[in-house]
Coordinates of N, CA and C in Angstrom, one line a residue:
M15 N -62.6 4.2 -25.9 CA -61.3 4.6 -24.9 C -62.0 5.4 -23.7
S16 N -63.0 5.1 -23.3 CA -63.7 6.0 -22.4 C -63.6 5.5 -20.9
N17 N -63.3 4.2 -20.8 CA -63.2 3.4 -19.7 C -62.1 4.0 -18.7
T18 N -62.4 4.0 -17.5 CA -61.2 4.2 -16.7 C -60.5 2.7 -16.2
F19 N -59.4 2.9 -15.7 CA -58.8 1.6 -15.6 C -57.6 1.7 -14.5
A20 N -57.1 0.5 -14.0 CA -56.1 0.5 -12.9 C -55.1 -0.4 -13.3
N21 N -54.0 -0.4 -12.3 CA -53.0 -1.4 -12.7 C -52.6 -2.1 -11.6
R22 N -52.1 -3.4 -11.5 CA -51.6 -4.2 -10.6 C -50.9 -5.2 -11.2
E23 N -50.0 -4.8 -12.2 CA -49.2 -5.9 -13.0 C -47.9 -5.3 -13.6
V24 N -46.9 -5.7 -13.4 CA -45.5 -5.3 -13.6 C -45.1 -5.3 -15.1
C25 N -44.3 -4.4 -15.8 CA -44.2 -4.3 -17.2 C -43.2 -5.5 -17.6
D26 N -43.4 -6.1 -18.6 CA -42.0 -6.8 -19.3 C -41.0 -5.8 -20.0
L27 N -39.9 -6.1 -19.9 CA -39.1 -4.8 -20.5 C -38.0 -5.3 -21.5
I28 N -37.9 -4.9 -22.5 CA -36.9 -5.1 -23.6 C -36.0 -3.8 -23.6
F29 N -34.6 -4.0 -23.4 CA -33.6 -3.1 -23.3 C -32.9 -3.1 -25.0
E30 N -32.9 -2.0 -25.5 CA -32.2 -2.3 -27.0 C -31.2 -1.1 -26.9
D31 N -29.8 -1.5 -27.3 CA -28.7 -0.5 -27.2 C -29.0 0.8 -28.1
Y32 N -29.1 1.7 -27.4 CA -29.3 3.1 -28.0 C -28.5 3.3 -29.4
K33 N -27.4 3.2 -29.5 CA -26.5 3.4 -30.5 C -26.4 2.4 -31.7
T34 N -26.2 1.1 -31.1 CA -26.3 0.0 -32.2 C -27.7 -0.5 -32.8
K35 N -29.1 -0.1 -31.9 CA -30.1 -0.5 -32.1 C -30.3 -2.1 -32.0
K36 N -29.3 -2.8 -31.2 CA -29.5 -4.2 -31.2 C -30.0 -4.5 -29.9
V37 N -30.8 -5.6 -29.8 CA -31.4 -5.9 -28.3 C -30.3 -6.3 -27.4
F38 N -30.3 -5.8 -26.3 CA -29.3 -6.1 -25.4 C -29.8 -7.0 -24.2
L39 N -31.0 -7.0 -23.6 CA -31.6 -7.7 -22.6 C -33.1 -7.5 -22.7
N40 N -33.5 -9.0 -22.5 CA -35.1 -9.3 -22.1 C -35.4 -9.5 -20.7
M41 N -35.8 -8.5 -20.2 CA -36.2 -8.5 -18.8 C -37.5 -8.7 -18.2
D42 N -38.1 -10.1 -18.4 CA -39.4 -10.4 -18.2 C -39.7 -10.9 -16.7
Y43 N -38.7 -10.3 -15.7 CA -38.8 -11.1 -14.4 C -38.8 -9.9 -13.3
A44 N -39.1 -8.7 -13.5 CA -39.0 -7.7 -12.8 C -40.5 -7.8 -11.9
N45 N -40.2 -7.2 -10.8 CA -41.3 -7.3 -9.9 C -42.0 -5.8 -9.6
V46 N -41.3 -4.9 -9.9 CA -41.8 -3.4 -10.0 C -41.2 -2.7 -11.1
S47 N -42.0 -1.9 -11.8 CA -41.4 -0.6 -12.9 C -42.4 0.5 -12.8
T48 N -41.5 1.4 -12.3 CA -42.3 2.9 -12.2 C -41.6 3.8 -12.9
T49 N -42.5 4.6 -13.8 CA -42.1 5.6 -14.5 C -42.5 6.9 -13.9
E50 N -41.7 7.9 -13.8 CA -41.9 9.0 -13.2 C -41.5 10.3 -14.2
I51 N -42.2 11.2 -14.4 CA -42.1 12.5 -15.1 C -41.7 13.5 -14.3
T52 N -40.7 14.3 -14.4 CA -40.2 15.5 -13.8 C -40.0 16.7 -14.4
G53 N -40.4 17.4 -13.8 CA -40.2 19.1 -14.5 C -40.0 20.0 -13.3
E54 N -39.8 21.3 -13.7 CA -39.8 22.4 -12.8 C -40.4 23.6 -13.4
S55 N -41.1 24.3 -12.4 CA -41.9 25.4 -12.7 C -41.2 26.8 -12.0
V56 N -41.0 27.7 -12.7 CA -40.7 28.9 -12.3 C -41.5 30.0 -12.5
F57 N -41.5 31.0 -11.7 CA -42.8 32.1 -11.9 C -42.3 33.4 -12.0
A58 N -43.2 34.2 -12.7 CA -42.8 35.6 -12.7 C -44.0 36.3 -11.6
Y59 N -43.4 37.0 -10.8 CA -44.3 37.7 -9.6 C -44.5 39.0 -9.9
G60 N -45.4 39.6 -9.5 CA -45.8 41.2 -9.5 C -46.8 41.7 -8.9
G61 N -46.7 42.9 -8.0 CA -47.9 43.4 -7.5 C -47.8 43.3 -6.0
K62 N -48.9 44.1 -5.4 CA -48.8 43.7 -3.9 C -49.3 42.2 -3.3
G63 N -48.7 42.0 -2.4 CA -48.6 40.6 -1.9 C -47.7 39.6 -2.7
H64 N -47.0 40.2 -3.7 CA -46.1 39.3 -4.5 C -46.7 37.9 -5.2
P65 N -47.7 38.3 -5.7 CA -48.5 37.0 -6.3 C -47.7 36.3 -7.7
K66 N -48.0 35.3 -8.0 CA -47.6 34.5 -9.3 C -48.3 35.1 -10.3
R67 N -47.7 35.5 -11.4 CA -48.2 36.1 -12.4 C -48.3 35.1 -13.9
V68 N -47.0 34.7 -13.9 CA -46.7 33.9 -15.4 C -45.8 32.6 -14.8
A69 N -46.4 31.6 -15.3 CA -45.7 30.3 -15.1 C -44.8 30.1 -16.1
F70 N -43.7 29.5 -16.0 CA -42.7 28.9 -17.0 C -42.3 27.4 -16.6
S71 N -42.4 26.7 -17.5 CA -42.0 25.1 -17.3 C -40.7 24.9 -17.8
G72 N -40.0 23.8 -17.3 CA -38.7 23.6 -17.8 C -38.0 22.2 -17.1
E73 N -36.8 22.1 -17.5 CA -36.1 21.0 -16.9 C -36.8 19.6 -16.9
R74 N -37.5 19.5 -18.2 CA -38.2 18.2 -18.3 C -37.4 17.0 -18.3
G75 N -37.6 15.9 -17.7 CA -37.0 14.7 -17.4 C -37.9 13.6 -16.9
G76 N -37.1 12.8 -16.0 CA -37.9 11.5 -15.6 C -36.9 10.5 -15.3
T77 N -37.5 9.4 -14.6 CA -36.8 8.3 -14.2 C -37.8 7.0 -14.5
L78 N -37.1 5.9 -14.9 CA -37.6 4.8 -14.9 C -36.9 3.8 -13.9
T79 N -37.6 3.4 -12.8 CA -37.2 2.6 -11.9 C -37.7 1.2 -11.8
I80 N -36.8 0.3 -11.8 CA -37.4 -1.2 -11.7 C -36.4 -1.9 -10.6
E81 N -37.3 -2.8 -9.8 CA -37.1 -3.5 -8.8 C -37.2 -5.1 -9.2
T82 N -35.9 -5.7 -9.1 CA -36.1 -7.4 -9.4 C -35.6 -8.1 -8.2
Q83 N -35.7 -9.2 -7.9 CA -35.2 -10.3 -7.1 C -34.4 -11.2 -7.9
M84 N -34.8 -11.3 -9.4 CA -34.0 -12.3 -10.4 C -32.9 -11.5 -10.9
Q85 N -31.7 -12.1 -11.1 CA -30.6 -11.5 -11.5 C -29.8 -12.3 -12.5
S86 N -29.0 -11.3 -13.2 CA -28.2 -12.1 -14.1 C -27.0 -11.2 -14.5
F87 N -25.8 -12.0 -15.1 CA -24.7 -11.2 -15.3 C -25.0 -10.1 -16.5
K88 N -25.9 -10.4 -17.3 CA -26.5 -9.5 -18.2 C -27.0 -8.2 -17.7
L89 N -27.6 -8.2 -16.5 CA -28.1 -7.0 -15.8 C -27.1 -6.5 -15.3
Y90 N -26.1 -7.1 -14.4 CA -25.0 -6.5 -13.8 C -24.3 -5.7 -15.0
Q91 N -24.0 -6.4 -16.3 CA -23.3 -5.5 -17.2 C -24.1 -4.4 -17.6
L92 N -25.4 -4.5 -17.9 CA -26.2 -3.2 -18.0 C -26.0 -2.0 -17.1
L93 N -25.9 -2.7 -16.0 CA -26.0 -1.5 -14.7 C -24.3 -1.0 -14.7
T94 N -23.3 -1.6 -14.9 CA -22.0 -1.3 -14.8 C -21.1 -0.8 -15.7
G95 N -21.8 -1.4 -17.1 CA -21.1 -1.0 -18.5 C -19.9 -1.6 -18.7
G96 N -19.5 -2.7 -17.7 CA -18.2 -3.4 -17.5 C -18.3 -4.5 -18.5
D97 N -16.9 -4.9 -19.1 CA -16.7 -6.1 -20.0 C -17.0 -7.5 -19.4
V98 N -17.6 -8.1 -20.1 CA -17.6 -9.5 -20.1 C -16.6 -10.5 -20.1
D99 N -15.7 -11.3 -19.3 CA -14.8 -12.1 -19.7 C -15.3 -13.6 -19.4
S100 N -14.4 -14.7 -20.1 CA -14.7 -15.9 -19.9 C -13.7 -16.7 -18.9
S101 N -12.8 -15.9 -18.1 CA -11.7 -16.5 -17.4 C -11.5 -15.7 -16.2
A102 N -11.1 -16.2 -15.0 CA -10.9 -15.3 -13.6 C -9.7 -15.8 -13.0
K103 N -9.2 -15.2 -12.1 CA -8.2 -15.6 -11.0 C -9.0 -15.3 -9.6
F104 N -8.9 -16.3 -8.8 CA -9.5 -16.2 -7.4 C -8.7 -17.1 -6.4
I105 N -8.4 -16.7 -5.2 CA -7.7 -17.1 -4.2 C -8.5 -18.4 -3.5
T106 N -7.8 -19.5 -3.2 CA -8.7 -20.6 -2.7 C -8.1 -21.3 -1.6
R107 N -8.7 -21.9 -0.6 CA -8.1 -22.5 0.3 C -8.4 -24.1 0.3
E108 N -7.1 -24.6 0.6 CA -7.3 -26.0 0.5 C -6.4 -26.9 1.4
E109 N -7.0 -28.1 1.8 CA -5.8 -28.8 2.9 C -4.9 -29.9 1.8
F110 N -3.8 -29.9 2.4 CA -3.0 -31.0 1.7 C -2.2 -31.9 2.8
T111 N -1.8 -33.1 2.3 CA -0.9 -33.9 3.1 C 0.3 -33.7 2.7
V112 N 1.3 -33.3 3.5 CA 2.6 -33.4 3.1 C 3.5 -34.6 2.4
G113 N 4.0 -34.7 1.3 CA 4.4 -36.0 1.0 C 6.0 -36.0 1.3
E114 N 6.7 -36.9 0.5 CA 8.1 -37.0 0.8 C 9.0 -35.9 0.6
N115 N 9.9 -35.7 1.7 CA 10.9 -34.5 1.6 C 10.2 -33.2 1.9
G116 N 8.8 -33.3 2.6 CA 8.3 -32.0 2.9 C 7.7 -31.2 1.6
K117 N 7.4 -32.3 0.8 CA 6.8 -31.4 -0.5 C 5.1 -31.6 -0.6
I118 N 4.5 -30.5 -1.1 CA 3.1 -30.8 -2.0 C 3.2 -30.6 -3.4
Q119 N 2.4 -31.0 -4.0 CA 2.0 -30.4 -5.3 C 0.8 -29.6 -5.6
L120 N 0.8 -28.6 -6.1 CA -0.4 -27.7 -6.2 C -1.0 -28.2 -7.7
P121 N -2.3 -28.0 -7.8 CA -3.1 -28.6 -9.0 C -2.7 -27.7 -10.0
D122 N -3.2 -28.2 -11.2 CA -2.7 -27.5 -12.6 C -3.7 -26.3 -12.6
T123 N -4.6 -25.9 -11.8 CA -5.5 -24.6 -11.7 C -4.5 -23.6 -11.1
Y124 N -3.3 -23.9 -10.5 CA -2.4 -22.9 -9.7 C -1.9 -22.0 -10.7
T125 N -2.1 -20.9 -10.5 CA -1.2 -19.7 -11.5 C 0.1 -19.6 -11.0
I126 N 0.9 -20.2 -11.9 CA 2.3 -20.3 -11.5 C 3.0 -18.8 -11.4
G127 N 3.7 -18.7 -10.3 CA 4.3 -17.2 -10.0 C 3.4 -16.4 -9.2
S128 N 2.3 -16.8 -8.8 CA 1.5 -16.3 -7.8 C 1.8 -16.4 -6.5
D129 N 1.3 -15.7 -5.4 CA 1.4 -16.0 -4.1 C 1.0 -17.4 -3.5
V130 N 1.8 -18.2 -2.8 CA 1.1 -19.3 -1.9 C 1.7 -19.0 -0.4
T131 N 0.5 -19.3 0.5 CA 0.9 -19.2 1.9 C 0.3 -20.6 2.5
V132 N 1.2 -20.9 3.3 CA 1.0 -22.2 4.0 C 1.0 -22.1 5.5
F133 N -0.1 -22.9 5.9 CA -0.1 -22.7 7.8 C -0.2 -24.1 8.3
A134 N 0.1 -24.5 9.4 CA -0.2 -25.7 9.9 C -1.6 -25.8 10.2
A135 N -2.1 -27.1 10.1 CA -3.5 -27.3 10.2 C -4.0 -26.7 11.3
N136 N -3.5 -26.6 12.4 CA -3.9 -26.4 13.9 C -3.5 -24.7 14.0
D137 N -3.1 -23.9 12.8 CA -2.7 -22.5 12.9 C -3.3 -22.0 11.8
D138 N -4.4 -22.4 11.5 CA -5.0 -21.6 10.3 C -4.7 -20.0 10.2
C139 N -4.2 -19.3 9.2 CA -4.2 -17.8 9.3 C -3.2 -17.4 10.4
G140 N -2.6 -18.4 11.1 CA -1.7 -17.9 12.1 C -0.3 -17.5 11.5
T141 N 0.8 -18.1 12.0 CA 2.2 -18.0 11.5 C 2.5 -18.7 10.3
P142 N 2.8 -18.2 9.0 CA 3.0 -18.7 7.8 C 4.3 -19.6 7.9
K143 N 4.2 -20.8 7.2 CA 5.5 -21.5 7.1 C 6.3 -21.0 6.4
K144 N 7.7 -21.4 6.5 CA 8.6 -21.0 5.4 C 8.4 -22.0 4.3
I145 N 8.6 -21.5 2.9 CA 8.3 -22.6 1.8 C 9.2 -22.0 0.8
T146 N 9.6 -22.8 0.0 CA 10.3 -22.9 -1.4 C 9.4 -23.1 -2.5
I147 N 9.1 -22.5 -3.6 CA 8.2 -22.8 -4.6 C 9.2 -23.1 -6.1
E148 N 8.9 -24.1 -6.5 CA 9.5 -24.4 -7.9 C 8.6 -24.9 -8.8
G149 N 8.0 -24.4 -9.7 CA 6.8 -24.5 -10.7 C 5.5 -24.6 -9.7
K150 N 5.0 -25.8 -9.9 CA 3.9 -26.1 -8.9 C 4.0 -27.1 -7.7
D151 N 5.6 -27.2 -7.3 CA 6.0 -27.9 -6.3 C 6.3 -27.0 -5.2
V152 N 5.9 -27.2 -3.8 CA 6.0 -26.3 -2.9 C 6.5 -27.2 -1.7
K153 N 7.8 -26.8 -1.4 CA 8.6 -27.6 -0.2 C 8.4 -26.8 1.1
V154 N 7.7 -27.6 2.3 CA 7.3 -26.9 3.3 C 8.5 -27.0 4.3
A155 N 9.2 -25.9 4.8 CA 10.1 -26.1 5.8 C 9.6 -26.9 7.3
D156 N 10.4 -27.7 8.0 CA 10.0 -28.5 9.1 C 8.5 -29.1 8.9
A157 N 8.4 -29.5 7.8 CA 7.3 -30.5 7.5 C 7.7 -31.8 7.4
K158 N 7.0 -32.7 8.0 CA 7.1 -34.3 7.7 C 6.0 -34.8 7.0
S159 N 6.4 -36.0 6.3 CA 5.5 -36.7 5.5 C 4.4 -37.1 6.3
G160 N 3.1 -36.8 5.8 CA 1.8 -37.1 6.4 C 1.3 -36.0 7.3
D161 N 2.3 -34.9 7.1 CA 1.4 -33.9 8.0 C 0.6 -33.1 7.1
I162 N -0.4 -32.5 7.9 CA -1.7 -31.9 7.3 C -1.6 -30.3 7.5
V163 N -1.5 -29.7 6.2 CA -1.1 -28.3 6.2 C -2.3 -27.5 5.3
I164 N -2.6 -26.3 5.6 CA -3.5 -25.3 4.8 C -3.0 -24.5 4.0
V165 N -3.2 -24.6 2.5 CA -2.5 -23.9 1.7 C -3.7 -22.7 1.0
Y166 N -3.1 -21.7 1.0 CA -3.9 -20.6 0.3 C -3.0 -20.2 -1.0
Y167 N -3.9 -20.2 -2.0 CA -3.1 -20.2 -3.5 C -4.0 -19.5 -4.4
V168 N -3.7 -19.0 -5.6 CA -4.4 -18.3 -6.7 C -5.0 -19.2 -7.8
K169 N -5.9 -19.6 -8.0 CA -6.4 -20.5 -8.7 C -7.1 -20.0 -9.9
A170 N -6.7 -20.4 -11.1 CA -7.3 -19.8 -12.3 C -8.5 -20.6 -12.7
I171 N -9.7 -19.9 -13.0 CA -10.9 -20.4 -13.4 C -11.2 -20.2 -15.1
E172 N -11.3 -21.4 -15.7 CA -11.0 -20.9 -17.2 C -12.5 -21.6 -17.8
N173 N -13.3 -22.5 -17.4 CA -14.3 -23.2 -17.7 C -15.7 -22.8 -17.0
G174 N -16.6 -22.6 -17.9 CA -17.9 -22.2 -17.4 C -17.9 -20.8 -16.4
V175 N -17.2 -19.8 -16.8 CA -17.0 -18.6 -15.6 C -17.4 -17.5 -16.5
Q176 N -18.1 -16.5 -16.0 CA -18.4 -15.2 -16.3 C -17.9 -14.2 -15.4
K177 N -17.2 -13.4 -15.8 CA -16.4 -12.3 -15.1 C -16.8 -10.8 -15.7
I178 N -17.2 -9.7 -14.8 CA -17.4 -8.5 -15.3 C -16.4 -7.7 -14.5
S179 N -15.5 -6.9 -15.3 CA -14.3 -6.0 -14.8 C -15.1 -4.7 -14.9
V180 N -15.1 -4.0 -13.6 CA -15.7 -2.8 -13.6 C -14.5 -1.9 -13.1
K181 N -14.3 -0.8 -14.2 CA -13.2 -0.1 -14.0 C -13.4 1.5 -13.6
G182 N -12.6 2.2 -13.2 CA -12.9 3.7 -13.1 C -13.6 4.3 -14.2
S183 N -13.3 3.8 -15.4 CA -13.8 4.3 -16.8 C -15.0 3.7 -17.3
S184 N -15.6 2.8 -16.3 CA -16.7 1.9 -16.9 C -18.1 2.7 -16.6
F185 N -18.7 3.1 -17.3 CA -20.2 3.7 -17.1 C -21.2 2.9 -18.0
P186 N -22.6 3.2 -17.6 CA -23.4 2.3 -18.3 C -23.7 3.1 -19.6
K187 N -24.2 2.2 -20.8 CA -24.7 2.9 -21.9 C -26.0 3.1 -21.8
A188 N -26.6 4.0 -22.8 CA -27.8 4.5 -23.0 C -28.5 3.2 -23.8
F189 N -29.8 3.2 -23.3 CA -30.7 2.3 -24.1 C -32.0 2.8 -24.4
T190 N -32.8 2.0 -25.4 CA -34.1 2.3 -25.7 C -35.0 1.3 -24.8
V191 N -35.8 1.7 -23.9 CA -36.4 0.5 -23.3 C -38.1 0.5 -23.8
Y192 N -38.5 -0.8 -24.0 CA -39.7 -0.8 -24.2 C -40.4 -1.5 -23.3
G193 N -41.5 -1.1 -22.6 CA -42.3 -2.0 -21.8 C -43.7 -2.3 -22.1
D194 N -44.1 -3.4 -21.7 CA -46.0 -3.7 -21.9 C -46.1 -4.4 -20.9
T195 N -47.6 -4.3 -20.6 CA -48.2 -4.6 -19.5 C -49.7 -4.7 -19.8
V196 N -50.6 -4.8 -18.9 CA -52.3 -4.6 -19.1 C -52.8 -3.7 -18.0
M197 N -53.8 -2.9 -18.5 CA -54.6 -2.1 -17.5 C -56.0 -2.9 -17.4
K198 N -56.7 -3.3 -16.4 CA -57.6 -3.5 -16.0 C -58.8 -2.5 -15.9
T199 N -59.9 -2.4 -16.8 CA -60.9 -1.5 -16.6 C -62.3 -1.9 -15.9
E200 N -62.8 -1.1 -15.5 CA -63.9 -1.3 -14.5 C -65.1 -2.3 -15.3
D201 N -65.0 -2.4 -16.6 CA -65.9 -3.4 -17.3 C -65.3 -4.6 -17.4
D202 N -64.1 -4.7 -16.5 CA -63.6 -6.3 -16.4 C -62.7 -6.7 -17.7
S203 N -62.3 -5.5 -18.6 CA -61.3 -5.9 -19.8 C -60.1 -5.7 -19.2
L204 N -59.1 -6.3 -20.0 CA -57.7 -6.1 -20.0 C -57.3 -5.4 -21.3
L205 N -56.8 -4.2 -21.2 CA -56.4 -3.3 -22.2 C -54.8 -3.2 -22.3
P206 N -54.2 -3.9 -23.6 CA -52.8 -3.7 -23.6 C -52.4 -2.3 -23.2
Y207 N -51.0 -2.4 -22.5 CA -50.5 -0.9 -22.2 C -49.1 -1.2 -22.5
K208 N -48.6 -0.1 -23.2 CA -47.0 -0.1 -23.5 C -46.5 1.1 -23.3
F209 N -45.1 1.2 -23.0 CA -44.5 2.6 -23.2 C -43.1 2.3 -23.7
I210 N -42.7 3.5 -24.4 CA -41.4 3.5 -24.9 C -40.5 4.5 -24.3
A211 N -39.4 4.4 -23.8 CA -38.4 5.2 -23.1 C -37.3 5.3 -24.2
Y212 N -37.3 6.2 -24.9 CA -36.5 6.6 -26.1 C -35.0 6.7 -25.8
K213 N -34.6 7.3 -24.7 CA -33.2 7.2 -24.3 C -33.1 7.2 -23.0
A214 N -32.9 5.9 -22.3 CA -32.7 5.7 -20.8 C -31.2 5.1 -20.6
I215 N -30.6 6.0 -19.4 CA -29.4 5.7 -19.0 C -29.3 5.2 -17.6
P216 N -29.0 4.0 -17.3 CA -28.9 3.5 -15.9 C -28.0 4.4 -15.1
Q217 N -28.5 4.9 -14.0 CA -27.6 5.3 -12.8 C -26.3 4.1 -12.4
S218 N -25.3 4.8 -12.3 CA -24.0 3.8 -11.9 C -24.4 3.1 -10.4
N219 N -25.3 3.7 -9.8 CA -25.3 3.1 -8.3 C -25.8 1.8 -8.5
M220 N -25.3 0.9 -7.7 CA -25.7 -0.6 -7.8 C -25.2 -1.1 -6.3
S221 N -26.4 -2.0 -5.8 CA -26.1 -2.6 -4.4 C -26.4 -4.1 -4.5
I222 N -25.5 -4.8 -4.3 CA -25.7 -6.4 -4.4 C -25.8 -6.8 -2.9
S223 N -26.9 -7.2 -2.5 CA -27.0 -7.7 -1.0 C -26.7 -9.2 -0.9
M224 N -26.2 -9.9 0.3 CA -26.3 -11.2 0.4 C -26.7 -11.3 1.8
S225 N -27.5 -12.2 2.2 CA -28.1 -12.4 3.6 C -28.6 -13.8 3.7
N226 N -28.6 -14.2 4.7 CA -28.9 -15.6 5.1 C -30.5 -15.7 5.7
N227 N -31.1 -14.5 5.7 CA -32.4 -14.6 6.3 C -33.4 -13.3 5.5
G228 N -34.4 -13.5 6.0 CA -35.4 -12.5 5.3 C -35.6 -12.8 3.9
D229 N -36.3 -11.8 3.2 CA -36.6 -12.0 1.9 C -35.5 -11.8 0.9
P230 N -35.7 -12.8 -0.2 CA -34.7 -12.6 -1.2 C -34.1 -11.1 -1.5
A231 N -32.7 -11.0 -1.9 CA -32.6 -9.7 -2.1 C -33.2 -9.0 -3.5
T232 N -33.2 -7.7 -3.4 CA -33.8 -7.0 -4.4 C -32.6 -6.0 -5.2
I233 N -32.6 -6.1 -6.3 CA -32.0 -5.2 -7.0 C -32.8 -3.9 -7.5
T234 N -32.3 -2.7 -7.2 CA -33.1 -1.6 -7.9 C -32.3 -0.9 -8.8
I235 N -32.9 -0.9 -10.2 CA -32.2 -0.1 -11.3 C -33.0 1.2 -11.5
T236 N -32.3 2.3 -11.5 CA -32.9 3.6 -11.8 C -32.1 4.0 -13.2
C237 N -33.0 4.3 -14.1 CA -32.6 5.0 -15.3 C -33.1 6.5 -15.5
D238 N -32.2 7.5 -15.7 CA -32.4 8.7 -16.1 C -33.0 8.8 -17.6
L239 N -34.1 9.2 -17.7 CA -34.8 9.5 -19.2 C -34.4 10.9 -19.7
M240 N -33.8 10.7 -20.8 CA -33.4 11.8 -21.7 C -34.1 11.7 -23.0
V241 N -34.1 12.8 -23.7 CA -34.7 12.9 -24.9 C -33.5 12.6 -26.1
N242 N -34.2 12.0 -27.2 CA -33.3 11.5 -28.5 C -33.1 12.6 -29.5
E243 N -32.6 12.4 -30.6 CA -32.3 13.4 -31.4 C -33.6 14.1 -32.1
N244 N -34.8 13.3 -31.9 CA -36.1 14.0 -32.3 C -36.9 14.5 -31.3
D245 N -36.2 14.8 -30.0 CA -36.7 15.4 -29.0 C -37.7 14.7 -28.3
D246 N -37.9 13.3 -28.5 CA -38.5 12.3 -28.0 C -38.1 11.8 -26.6
M247 N -38.9 11.7 -25.8 CA -38.6 11.3 -24.5 C -39.3 9.9 -23.9
L248 N -40.7 9.8 -23.8 CA -41.6 9.0 -23.6 C -42.7 8.8 -24.2
D249 N -43.1 7.6 -24.9 CA -44.4 7.4 -25.3 C -45.2 6.5 -24.5
L250 N -46.6 6.8 -24.0 CA -47.5 5.9 -23.2 C -48.4 5.5 -24.3
I251 N -48.8 4.1 -24.2 CA -49.5 3.6 -25.5 C -50.7 2.7 -24.7
L252 N -51.9 3.0 -25.0 CA -52.9 2.1 -24.8 C -53.9 1.7 -25.6
E253 N -54.0 0.4 -25.9 CA -54.6 0.0 -26.9 C -56.1 0.0 -26.6
D254 N -56.8 0.1 -27.7 CA -58.3 0.3 -27.6 C -59.3 -1.2 -27.0
E255 N -60.5 -0.9 -26.9 CA -61.1 -2.4 -26.6 C -61.1 -3.5 -27.6
N256 N -61.0 -3.0 -29.0 CA -61.0 -4.1 -29.9 C -59.7 -5.1 -29.4
N257 N -58.8 -4.8 -28.9 CA -57.7 -5.5 -28.6 C -57.8 -6.1 -27.2
S258 N -58.8 -5.8 -26.6 CA -59.0 -6.3 -25.1 C -59.5 -7.5 -25.0
T259 N -59.3 -8.3 -23.7 CA -59.6 -9.4 -23.3 C -60.1 -9.4 -22.1
T260 N -61.1 -10.4 -21.8 CA -61.8 -10.2 -20.4 C -60.6 -10.6 -19.1
A261 N -60.9 -10.3 -17.9 CA -60.1 -10.4 -17.0 C -59.7 -12.1 -16.8
G262 N -60.4 -13.0 -17.2 CA -60.2 -14.1 -16.9 C -59.2 -14.9 -18.2
D263 N -58.9 -13.8 -19.1 CA -58.2 -14.4 -20.2 C -57.1 -13.3 -20.4
T264 N -55.9 -13.9 -20.0 CA -54.7 -13.1 -20.1 C -53.7 -13.0 -21.2
S265 N -54.3 -13.8 -22.3 CA -53.7 -14.0 -23.4 C -53.5 -12.7 -24.6
V266 N -52.8 -11.7 -23.9 CA -52.9 -10.6 -24.6 C -51.6 -10.5 -25.5
D267 N -51.6 -9.9 -26.7 CA -50.6 -9.8 -27.4 C -49.6 -8.7 -27.0
N268 N -48.4 -9.4 -26.6 CA -47.2 -8.8 -26.0 C -46.2 -8.4 -26.9
T269 N -46.6 -8.2 -28.2 CA -45.7 -7.7 -29.3 C -45.3 -6.2 -28.6
T270 N -44.0 -6.0 -28.9 CA -43.6 -4.7 -28.4 C -43.6 -3.8 -29.5
T271 N -44.2 -2.6 -29.3 CA -43.9 -1.4 -30.3 C -42.6 -1.1 -30.8
G272 N -42.4 -1.3 -32.1 CA -40.9 -0.8 -32.4 C -40.8 0.9 -32.6
D273 N -39.6 1.1 -33.1 CA -39.5 2.5 -33.3 C -40.3 3.1 -34.3

């Protein structure tokens, strides 16, 4: 284990629910994973010139910061602590042709009892037309058969949908995070490198960016590192040369170290 080494590869990460010990997320699509150890030093001073005499270390902690351009709702759930639902409601805009007696019929996805707003085709979001609603039937005042109108209504989405509800009481859970990558040595070997963050809690900050130019949006996840009941915070593991490969062969054993 005397070789010096360097890194130019991200870690694959496995998030395990700290409380239940069940695997929550396999994250093998990150671009950057950075582990930072923090601490604070205070000193006792004495004598002429007020020199430092004794050092005291404390406030041990750290962060695990992950950057990824690939996203998933499971990742959003990890960051928000929100609950996932399989149905949602959302306002939609649709053009209708007025039928006989000035009526239009909303589709079955319309949520009965929710608001409906109707505009003339040439006055979108202008002056709403007067309407009366009975079930899914909408009668538009002063509209003739064949007129085109724009209708805004609430649509129920029931199939193939995921919804995360983030509430004021929603906060991320604690996780045990396992990471593995490889280090390259000066003699051209690849050494399996792993870490275990025993109790990592994602910070609640989350930014989801949408843009039509530039690089794909990046999400940054910052986890605060804490100690578990055994005072464990972080393990750094480097396997020896017997488990290494040459740089041309990246078939490293990626089995994650367990508890």
